[in-house]
Coordinates of C-alpha atoms in Angstrom, one line a residue:
X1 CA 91.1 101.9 79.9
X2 CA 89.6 102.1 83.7
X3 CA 87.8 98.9 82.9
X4 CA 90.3 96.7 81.6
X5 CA 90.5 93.5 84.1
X6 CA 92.5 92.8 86.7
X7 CA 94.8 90.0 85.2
X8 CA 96.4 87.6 88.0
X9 CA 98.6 84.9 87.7
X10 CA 96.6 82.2 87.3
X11 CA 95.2 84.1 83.7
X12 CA 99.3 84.1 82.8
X13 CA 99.4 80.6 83.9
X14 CA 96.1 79.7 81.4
X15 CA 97.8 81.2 78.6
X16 CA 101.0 79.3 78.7
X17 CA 98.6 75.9 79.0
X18 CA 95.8 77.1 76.5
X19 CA 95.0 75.3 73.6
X20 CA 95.6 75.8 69.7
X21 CA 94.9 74.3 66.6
X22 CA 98.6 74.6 65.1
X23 CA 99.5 70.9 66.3
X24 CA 102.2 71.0 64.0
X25 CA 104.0 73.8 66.1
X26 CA 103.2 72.1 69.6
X27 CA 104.7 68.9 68.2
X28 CA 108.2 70.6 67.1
X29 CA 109.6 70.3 70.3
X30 CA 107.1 68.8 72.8
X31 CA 109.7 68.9 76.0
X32 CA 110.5 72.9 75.1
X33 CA 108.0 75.8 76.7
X34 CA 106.4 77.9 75.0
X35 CA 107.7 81.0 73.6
X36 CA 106.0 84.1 75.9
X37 CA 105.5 87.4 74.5
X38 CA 106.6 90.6 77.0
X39 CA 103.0 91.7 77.3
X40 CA 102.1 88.9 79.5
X41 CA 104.6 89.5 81.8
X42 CA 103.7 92.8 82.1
X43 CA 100.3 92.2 82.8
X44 CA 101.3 89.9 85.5
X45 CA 103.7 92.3 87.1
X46 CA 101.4 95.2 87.4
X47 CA 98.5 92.9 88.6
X48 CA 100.4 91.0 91.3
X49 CA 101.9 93.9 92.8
X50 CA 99.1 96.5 92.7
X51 CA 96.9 94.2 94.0
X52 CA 99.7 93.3 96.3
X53 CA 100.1 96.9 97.4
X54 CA 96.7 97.8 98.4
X55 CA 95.1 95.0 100.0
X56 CA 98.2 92.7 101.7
X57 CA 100.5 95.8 102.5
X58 CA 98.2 98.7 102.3
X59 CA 95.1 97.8 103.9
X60 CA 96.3 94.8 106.4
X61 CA 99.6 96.4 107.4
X62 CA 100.0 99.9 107.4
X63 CA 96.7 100.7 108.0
X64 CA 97.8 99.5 111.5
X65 CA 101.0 100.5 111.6
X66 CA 100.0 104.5 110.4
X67 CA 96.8 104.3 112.8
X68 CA 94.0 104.2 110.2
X69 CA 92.7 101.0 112.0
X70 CA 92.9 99.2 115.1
X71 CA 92.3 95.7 115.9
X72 CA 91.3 93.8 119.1
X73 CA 94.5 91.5 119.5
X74 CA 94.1 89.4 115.6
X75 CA 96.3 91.8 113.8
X76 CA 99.3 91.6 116.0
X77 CA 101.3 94.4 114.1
X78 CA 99.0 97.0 115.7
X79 CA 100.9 96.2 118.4
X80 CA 104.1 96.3 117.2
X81 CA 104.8 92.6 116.3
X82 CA 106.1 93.2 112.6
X83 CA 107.8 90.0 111.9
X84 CA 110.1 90.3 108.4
X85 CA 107.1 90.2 105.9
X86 CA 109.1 87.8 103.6
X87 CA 105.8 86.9 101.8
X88 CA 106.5 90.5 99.7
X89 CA 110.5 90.5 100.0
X90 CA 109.8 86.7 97.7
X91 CA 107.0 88.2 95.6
X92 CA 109.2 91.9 94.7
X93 CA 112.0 89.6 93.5
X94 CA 110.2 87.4 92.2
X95 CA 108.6 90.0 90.2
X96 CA 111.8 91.9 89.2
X97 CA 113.1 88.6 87.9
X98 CA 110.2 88.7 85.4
X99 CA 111.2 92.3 84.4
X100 CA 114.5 90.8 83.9
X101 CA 113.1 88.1 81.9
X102 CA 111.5 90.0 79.8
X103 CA 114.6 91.5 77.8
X104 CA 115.4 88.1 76.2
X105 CA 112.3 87.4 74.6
X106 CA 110.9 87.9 71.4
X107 CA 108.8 91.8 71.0
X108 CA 111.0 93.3 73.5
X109 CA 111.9 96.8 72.7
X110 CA 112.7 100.8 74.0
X111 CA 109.2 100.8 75.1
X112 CA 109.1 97.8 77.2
X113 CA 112.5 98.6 78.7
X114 CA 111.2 102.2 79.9
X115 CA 108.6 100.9 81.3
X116 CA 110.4 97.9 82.9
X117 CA 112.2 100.4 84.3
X118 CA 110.5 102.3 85.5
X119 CA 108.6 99.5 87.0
X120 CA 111.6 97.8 88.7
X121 CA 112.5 101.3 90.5
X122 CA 109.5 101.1 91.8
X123 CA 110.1 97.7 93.1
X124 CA 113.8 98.3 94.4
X125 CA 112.1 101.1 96.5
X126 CA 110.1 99.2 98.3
X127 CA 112.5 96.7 99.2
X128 CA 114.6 99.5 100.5
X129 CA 112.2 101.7 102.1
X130 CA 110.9 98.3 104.2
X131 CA 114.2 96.8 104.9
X132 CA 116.5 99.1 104.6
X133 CA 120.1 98.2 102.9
X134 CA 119.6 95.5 100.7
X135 CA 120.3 93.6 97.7
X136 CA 120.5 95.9 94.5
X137 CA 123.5 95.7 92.1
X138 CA 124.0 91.3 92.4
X139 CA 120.3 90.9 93.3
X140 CA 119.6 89.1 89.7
X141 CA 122.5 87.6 89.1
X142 CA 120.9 84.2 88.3
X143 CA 123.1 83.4 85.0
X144 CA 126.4 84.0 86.6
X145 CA 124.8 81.7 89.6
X146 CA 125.2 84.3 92.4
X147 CA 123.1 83.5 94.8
X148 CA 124.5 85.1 98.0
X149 CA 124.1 89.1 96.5
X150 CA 125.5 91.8 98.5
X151 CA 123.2 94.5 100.2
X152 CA 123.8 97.5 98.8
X153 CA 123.4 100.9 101.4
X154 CA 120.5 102.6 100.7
X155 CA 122.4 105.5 99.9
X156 CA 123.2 104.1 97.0
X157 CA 120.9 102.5 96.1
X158 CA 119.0 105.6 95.9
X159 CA 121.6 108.2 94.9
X160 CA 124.2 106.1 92.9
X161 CA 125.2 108.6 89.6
X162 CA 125.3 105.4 87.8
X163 CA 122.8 102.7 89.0
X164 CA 120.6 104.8 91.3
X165 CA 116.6 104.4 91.7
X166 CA 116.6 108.2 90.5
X167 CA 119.1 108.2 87.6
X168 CA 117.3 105.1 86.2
X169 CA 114.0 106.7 86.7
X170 CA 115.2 110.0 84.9
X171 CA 116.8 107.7 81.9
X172 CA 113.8 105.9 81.4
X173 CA 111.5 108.9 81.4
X174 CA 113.7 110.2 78.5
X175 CA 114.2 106.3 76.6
X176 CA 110.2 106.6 76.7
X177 CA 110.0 109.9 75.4
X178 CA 112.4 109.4 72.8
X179 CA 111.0 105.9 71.5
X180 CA 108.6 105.3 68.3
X181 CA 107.9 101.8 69.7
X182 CA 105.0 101.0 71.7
X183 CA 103.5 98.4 74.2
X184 CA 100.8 95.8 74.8
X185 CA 99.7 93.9 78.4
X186 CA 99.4 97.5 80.5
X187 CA 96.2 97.1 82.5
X188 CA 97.3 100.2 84.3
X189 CA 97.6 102.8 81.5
X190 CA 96.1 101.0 78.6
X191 CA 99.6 101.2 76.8
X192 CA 99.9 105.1 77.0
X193 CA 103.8 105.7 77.2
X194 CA 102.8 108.8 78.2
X195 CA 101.4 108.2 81.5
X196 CA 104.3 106.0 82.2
X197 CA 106.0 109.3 81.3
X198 CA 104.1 111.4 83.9
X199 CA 104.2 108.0 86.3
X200 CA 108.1 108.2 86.4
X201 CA 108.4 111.7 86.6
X202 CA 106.0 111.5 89.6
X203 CA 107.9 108.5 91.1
X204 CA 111.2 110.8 91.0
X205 CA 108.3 113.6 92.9
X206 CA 108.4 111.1 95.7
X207 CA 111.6 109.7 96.2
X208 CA 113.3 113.5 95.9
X209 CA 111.1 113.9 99.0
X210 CA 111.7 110.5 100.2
X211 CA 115.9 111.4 100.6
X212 CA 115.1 115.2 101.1
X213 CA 116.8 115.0 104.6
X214 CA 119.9 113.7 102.9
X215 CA 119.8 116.5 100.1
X216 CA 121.1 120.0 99.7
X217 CA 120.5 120.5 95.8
X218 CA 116.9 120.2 95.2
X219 CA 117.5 121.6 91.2
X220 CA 116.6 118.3 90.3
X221 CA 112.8 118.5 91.8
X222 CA 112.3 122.2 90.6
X223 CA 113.0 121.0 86.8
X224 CA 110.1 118.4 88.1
X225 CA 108.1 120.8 89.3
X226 CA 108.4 122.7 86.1
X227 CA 108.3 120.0 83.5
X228 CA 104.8 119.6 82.9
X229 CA 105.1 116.2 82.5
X230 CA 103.5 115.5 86.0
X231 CA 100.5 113.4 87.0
X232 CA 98.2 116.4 85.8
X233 CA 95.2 114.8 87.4
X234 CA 93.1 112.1 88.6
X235 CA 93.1 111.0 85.0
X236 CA 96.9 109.8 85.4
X237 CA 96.2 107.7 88.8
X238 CA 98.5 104.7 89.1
X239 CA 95.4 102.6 89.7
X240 CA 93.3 99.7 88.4
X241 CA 89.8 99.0 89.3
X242 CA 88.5 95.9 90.7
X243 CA 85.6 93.8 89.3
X244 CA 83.1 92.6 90.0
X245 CA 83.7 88.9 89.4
X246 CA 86.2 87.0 90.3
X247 CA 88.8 86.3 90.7
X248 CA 89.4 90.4 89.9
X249 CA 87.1 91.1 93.0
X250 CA 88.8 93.4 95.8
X251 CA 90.2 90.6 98.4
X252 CA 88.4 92.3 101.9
X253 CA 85.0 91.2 99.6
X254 CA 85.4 87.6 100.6
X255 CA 87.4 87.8 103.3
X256 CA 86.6 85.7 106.6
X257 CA 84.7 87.6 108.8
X258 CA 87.4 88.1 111.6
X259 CA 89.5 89.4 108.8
X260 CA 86.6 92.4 108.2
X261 CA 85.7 92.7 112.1
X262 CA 89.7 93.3 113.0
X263 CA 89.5 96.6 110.4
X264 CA 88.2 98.9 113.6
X265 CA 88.3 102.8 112.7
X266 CA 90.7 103.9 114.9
X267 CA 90.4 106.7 117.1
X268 CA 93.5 108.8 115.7
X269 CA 91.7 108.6 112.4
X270 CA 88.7 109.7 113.7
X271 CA 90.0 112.5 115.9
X272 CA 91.3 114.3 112.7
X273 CA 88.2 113.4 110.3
X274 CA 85.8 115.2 113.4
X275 CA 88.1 118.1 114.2
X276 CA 88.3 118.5 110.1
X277 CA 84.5 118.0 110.2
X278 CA 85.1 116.3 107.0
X279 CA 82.5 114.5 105.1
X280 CA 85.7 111.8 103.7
X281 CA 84.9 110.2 107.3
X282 CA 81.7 107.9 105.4
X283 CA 84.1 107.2 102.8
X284 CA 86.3 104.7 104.8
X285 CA 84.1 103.8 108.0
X286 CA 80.5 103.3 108.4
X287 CA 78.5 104.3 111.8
X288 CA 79.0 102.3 114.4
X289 CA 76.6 99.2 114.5
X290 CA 74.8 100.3 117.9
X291 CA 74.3 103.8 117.1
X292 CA 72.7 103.1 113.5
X293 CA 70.3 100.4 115.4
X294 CA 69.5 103.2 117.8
X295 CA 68.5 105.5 115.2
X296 CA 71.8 107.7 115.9
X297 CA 74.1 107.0 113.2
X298 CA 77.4 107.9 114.9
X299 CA 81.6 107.4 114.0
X300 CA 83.7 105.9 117.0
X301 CA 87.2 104.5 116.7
X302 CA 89.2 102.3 119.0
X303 CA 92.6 102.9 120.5
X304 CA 95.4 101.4 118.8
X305 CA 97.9 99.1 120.6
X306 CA 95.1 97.6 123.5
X307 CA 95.0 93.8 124.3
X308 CA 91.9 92.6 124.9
X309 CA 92.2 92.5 128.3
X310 CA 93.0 96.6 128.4
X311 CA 89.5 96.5 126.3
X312 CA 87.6 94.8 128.8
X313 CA 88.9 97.0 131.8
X314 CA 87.8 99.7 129.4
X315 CA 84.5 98.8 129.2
X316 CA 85.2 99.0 125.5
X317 CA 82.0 98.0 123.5
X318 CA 82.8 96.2 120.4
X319 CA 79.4 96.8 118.6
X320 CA 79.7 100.4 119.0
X321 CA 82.7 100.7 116.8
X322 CA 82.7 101.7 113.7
X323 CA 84.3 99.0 110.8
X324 CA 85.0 99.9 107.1
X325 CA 82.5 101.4 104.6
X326 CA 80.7 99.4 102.4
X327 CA 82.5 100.0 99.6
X328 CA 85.2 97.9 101.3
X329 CA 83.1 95.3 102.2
X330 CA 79.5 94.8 100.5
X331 CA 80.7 95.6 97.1
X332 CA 83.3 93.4 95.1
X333 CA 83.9 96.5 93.0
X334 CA 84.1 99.4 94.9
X335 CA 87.3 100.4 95.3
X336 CA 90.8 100.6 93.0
X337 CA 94.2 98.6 93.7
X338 CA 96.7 101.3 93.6
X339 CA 100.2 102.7 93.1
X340 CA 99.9 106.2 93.4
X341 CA 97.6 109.0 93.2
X342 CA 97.5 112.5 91.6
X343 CA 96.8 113.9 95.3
X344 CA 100.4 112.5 96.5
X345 CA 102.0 114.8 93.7
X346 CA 100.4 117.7 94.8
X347 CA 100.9 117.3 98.5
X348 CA 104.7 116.5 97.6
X349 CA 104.8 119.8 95.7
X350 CA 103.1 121.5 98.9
X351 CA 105.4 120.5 101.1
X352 CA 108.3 121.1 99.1
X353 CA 107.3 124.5 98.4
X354 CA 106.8 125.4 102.0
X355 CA 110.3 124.3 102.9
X356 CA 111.6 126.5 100.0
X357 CA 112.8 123.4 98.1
X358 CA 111.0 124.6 95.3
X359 CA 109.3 127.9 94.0
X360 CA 105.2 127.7 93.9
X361 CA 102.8 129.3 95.7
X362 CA 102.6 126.1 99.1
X363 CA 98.8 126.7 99.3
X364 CA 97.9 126.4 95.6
X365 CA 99.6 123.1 95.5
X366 CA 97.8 122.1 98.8
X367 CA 94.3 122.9 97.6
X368 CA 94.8 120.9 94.2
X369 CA 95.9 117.9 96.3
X370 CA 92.8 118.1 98.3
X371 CA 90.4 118.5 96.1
X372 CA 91.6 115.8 94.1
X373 CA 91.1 113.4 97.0
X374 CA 87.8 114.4 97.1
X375 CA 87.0 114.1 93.5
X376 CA 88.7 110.7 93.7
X377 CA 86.1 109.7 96.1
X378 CA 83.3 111.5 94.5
X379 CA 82.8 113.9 97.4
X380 CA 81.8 117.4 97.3
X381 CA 84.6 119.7 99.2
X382 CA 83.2 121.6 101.8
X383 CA 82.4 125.6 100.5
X384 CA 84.3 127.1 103.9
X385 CA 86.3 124.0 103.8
X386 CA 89.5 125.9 103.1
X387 CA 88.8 128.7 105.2
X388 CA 88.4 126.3 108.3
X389 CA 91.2 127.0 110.7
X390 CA 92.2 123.4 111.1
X391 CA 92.7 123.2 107.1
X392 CA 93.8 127.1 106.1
X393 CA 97.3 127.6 105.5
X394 CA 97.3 130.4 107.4
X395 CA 100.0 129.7 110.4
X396 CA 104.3 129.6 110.8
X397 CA 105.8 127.0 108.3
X398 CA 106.3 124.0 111.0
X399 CA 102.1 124.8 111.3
X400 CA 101.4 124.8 107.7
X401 CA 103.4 121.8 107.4
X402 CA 101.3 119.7 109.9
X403 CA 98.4 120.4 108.0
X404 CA 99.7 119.7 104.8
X405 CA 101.4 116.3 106.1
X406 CA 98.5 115.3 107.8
X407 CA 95.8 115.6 105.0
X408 CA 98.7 113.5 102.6
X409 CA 98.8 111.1 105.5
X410 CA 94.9 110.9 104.9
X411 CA 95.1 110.9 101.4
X412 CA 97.4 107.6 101.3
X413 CA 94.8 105.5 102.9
X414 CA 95.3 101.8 101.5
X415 CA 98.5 103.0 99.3
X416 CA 100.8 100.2 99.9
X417 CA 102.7 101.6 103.5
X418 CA 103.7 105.1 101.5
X419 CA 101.7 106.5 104.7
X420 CA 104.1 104.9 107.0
X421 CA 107.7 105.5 104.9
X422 CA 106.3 109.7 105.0
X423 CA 105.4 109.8 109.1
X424 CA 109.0 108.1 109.6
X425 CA 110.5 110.6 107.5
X426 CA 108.6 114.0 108.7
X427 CA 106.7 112.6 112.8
X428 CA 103.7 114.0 110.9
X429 CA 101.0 113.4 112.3
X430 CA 102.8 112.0 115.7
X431 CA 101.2 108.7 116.5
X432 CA 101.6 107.3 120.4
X433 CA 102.2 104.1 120.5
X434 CA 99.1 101.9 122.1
X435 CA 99.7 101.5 125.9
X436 CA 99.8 97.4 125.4
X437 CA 102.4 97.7 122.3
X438 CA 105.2 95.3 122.5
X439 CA 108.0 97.3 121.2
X440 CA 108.9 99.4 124.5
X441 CA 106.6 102.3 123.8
X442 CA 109.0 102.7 120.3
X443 CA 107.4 103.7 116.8
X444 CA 108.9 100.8 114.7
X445 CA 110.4 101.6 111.5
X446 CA 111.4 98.5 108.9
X447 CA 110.7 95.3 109.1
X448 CA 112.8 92.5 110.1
X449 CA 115.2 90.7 107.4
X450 CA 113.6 87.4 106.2
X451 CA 115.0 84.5 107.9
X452 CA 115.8 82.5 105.1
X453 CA 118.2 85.2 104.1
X454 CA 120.0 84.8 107.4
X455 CA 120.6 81.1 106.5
X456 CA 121.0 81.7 102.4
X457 CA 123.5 84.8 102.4
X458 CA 124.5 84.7 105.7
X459 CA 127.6 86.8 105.6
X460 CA 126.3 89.6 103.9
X461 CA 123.3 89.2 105.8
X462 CA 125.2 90.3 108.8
X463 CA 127.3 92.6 106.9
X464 CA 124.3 94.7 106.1
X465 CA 122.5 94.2 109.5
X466 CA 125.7 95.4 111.5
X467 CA 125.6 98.4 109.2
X468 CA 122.3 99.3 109.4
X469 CA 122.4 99.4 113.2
X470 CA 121.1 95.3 114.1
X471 CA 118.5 93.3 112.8
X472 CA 115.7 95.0 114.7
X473 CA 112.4 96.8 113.8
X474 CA 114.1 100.2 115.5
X475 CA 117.0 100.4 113.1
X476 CA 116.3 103.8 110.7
X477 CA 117.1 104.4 107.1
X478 CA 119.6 106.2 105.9
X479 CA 116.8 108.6 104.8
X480 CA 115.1 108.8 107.6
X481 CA 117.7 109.4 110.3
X482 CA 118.2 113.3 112.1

């Protein structure tokens, strides 16, 4: 199903207005919508948030914010100005409402509830990896006309034996198994419960990482580890292609031209891709403009963090810079929105291995990641590549672990800001902030609390920013902190 289309809202919207012949039906109850069926809320979900995740939060956020790109002064969160990103706090509830929604209407069964789900874990984990506490247990509580929810600590909203992101992922996982029902509307994995299987399971992968700082039993990942019910492969990607027409086209296609020109390699990114020698460098950048015109096609990034007046004193060239591939840019079609990859699973599995989390040979797990990243990209790994001393596993653990960290760090290019929630929880690789940054030389770590919850739910509003340690953009997780 690689080819289904990329469904937005506005497709939803046309369905609910589209015409019929059955006049007689329309005219029952002319003042009374439409009955919906749960596929097309579905579709909507998974189309407004992957889309959502790679482009918006992926490509235009934490690429700056994990040091991919760099930006001459446009994209102010390269240097540090993060604002509270209430545009996605809106859409995630706005899209876990649907989920809700989707229980009272007509169709709805065990399949669709494992997959919502599954779905809305998803969802409550990026509201708490970004924010931290917030609201979880009173957060749809439309009906009994609760609008001022409490946050919830991210403890629990993690870890709960009850209610917790990973109990609800592991129930799911086992309703979906169990279930003889199936689904319509998945644009993701063409209604295959078993992928949403493998998708969970792979979820719980991450967020057993995610809170590993916080954990001392790490049974629970082993059985992971063991199940066989894994992504297995590039086949069971969390992704959905872009088109070729629109309105399915990948965003950065038609994008203004100031939106494409602030996308800079940066020169973290390409420090690693040369001292890797590693071919993925053409995947994400092209040669700088001046080189290719002077017939030496060469890779150059630019600092992070610099104003424009640090780039002038510089004597930094702009044209000799290199900007995204053309796979980004010249084609509508040449990249996927996405969720999560195989690769992730693998690195997870690496690193848990190497911190003894988990039995498996570190290494093994490593080189699978790897070369699926490559094969994702249709590149051909290196023959000596994993004999390389910058890429063998071949060092002390706190070694190996760089390496592994920082190839996953790689690997989560345009991945929503899953690049950003791992280097908070691990330093891997350790960024500098840009000398012109304007957080006092601090990495930041969430963003700020939308302002319309200070006025909406002020008391627990300041409840939850007093625990978390203030409102601010240095305030760390509960998973994150030493």
């Amino acid at each position: 199903m690689k080819n289904i289309k990329l469904l937005i809202v506005t497709l939803f919207s046309l369905y609910l207005t589209g015409c019929t012949n059955d006049f007689d039906t329309i005219n029952d109850n002319p003042n009374s919508p439409q009955e919906v069926s749960p596929e097309f809320l579905l579709t909507n979900v998974i189309a407004t948030e992957i889309n959502e995740n790679t482009y918006n939060q992926g490509l235009r956020l934490n690429n700056y914010l994990v040091q991919f790109n760099a930006d001459v002064e446009f994209e102010r969160i390269d240097r540090y100005e993060l604002g509270g990103n209430s545009g996605y706090w809106n859409l995630i509830f706005g899209l876990l409402t649907d989920l809700e929604s989707m229980k009272s209407l007509p169709g709805y069964n065990d399949a669709y509830d494992g997959v919502a789900e599954i779905l809305s874990g998803y969802l409550y984990s990026q509201l708490t990896d970004l924010w931290g506490d917030v609201p979880y247990t009173q957060a749809l509580q439309f009906e009994s006309l609760n609008f001022t929810p409490i946050y919830d600590t991210q403890e629990s909203i993690y870890t709960d034996p009850q209610n917790g992101i990973l109990v609800r992922l592991e129930a799911a996982v086992l309703q979906l198994q169990n279930t003889s029902e199936s689904i319509k509307g998945d644009i993701m994995f063409g209604n295959d419960l078993n992928k949403w299987i493998r998708f969970g399971n792979s979820l719980q992968v991450r967020y057993q990482m995610r809170i590993s700082k916080r954990l001392t039993d790490f049974s629970k990942l082993q059985q992971l580890a063991n199940s066989g019910m894994l992504m297995q492969s590039n086949t069971d990607n969390a992704v959905l292609p872009y088109l070729g027409t629109a309105p399915n086209q990948f965003p950065l296609f038609s994008a203004s031209t100031g939106i494409y020109q602030g996308l800079k390699m940066s020169k973290t990114v390409e420090d690693v891709l040369k001292s890797w020698d590693d071919p993925r460098i053409s995947v994400f950048f092209n040669p700088t403009p001046e080189s290719v015109t002077a017939g030496t096609p060469q890779f150059k990034g630019l600092p992070n963090g610099l104003s424009t007046q640090t780039i002038s004193e510089r004597g930094i060239v702009l044209n000799d810079l290199s900007l995204m591939s053309d796979r980004f840019r010249a084609a509508p079609d040449g990249v996927d929105a996405q969720i999560m990859l195989y690769s992730e699973v693998q690195f997870a599995l690496a690193e848990a291995a190497e911190r003894g989390y988990i039995t498996g040979t570190s290494q093994t797990f490593y080189q699978n990641a790897i070369r699926a990243h490559f094969e994702y990209y249709n590149v051909t790994v290196p023959a000596d590549y994993f004999s390389r001393s910058a890429i063998a596993l071949n060092g002390t653990t706190d070694q190996n672990l760089t390496k592994i960290l920082t190839q996953k760090w790689l690997s989560l290019f345009m991945v929503g800001h899953e690049a950003w929630f791992n280097i908070r929880r691990t330093g891997i690789p350790a960024l500098t902030p840009g000398p012109d940054n304007f957080n006092d030389d601090n990495y930041p770590v969430r963003y700020l609390y939308p302002e319309s919850e200070q006025a909406a739910n002020k008391e627990n509003y300041e409840a939850a920013a007093a625990r978390i340690g203030g409102d601010n953009i240095n305030s760390k997780n509960w998973w994150e902190k030493d």
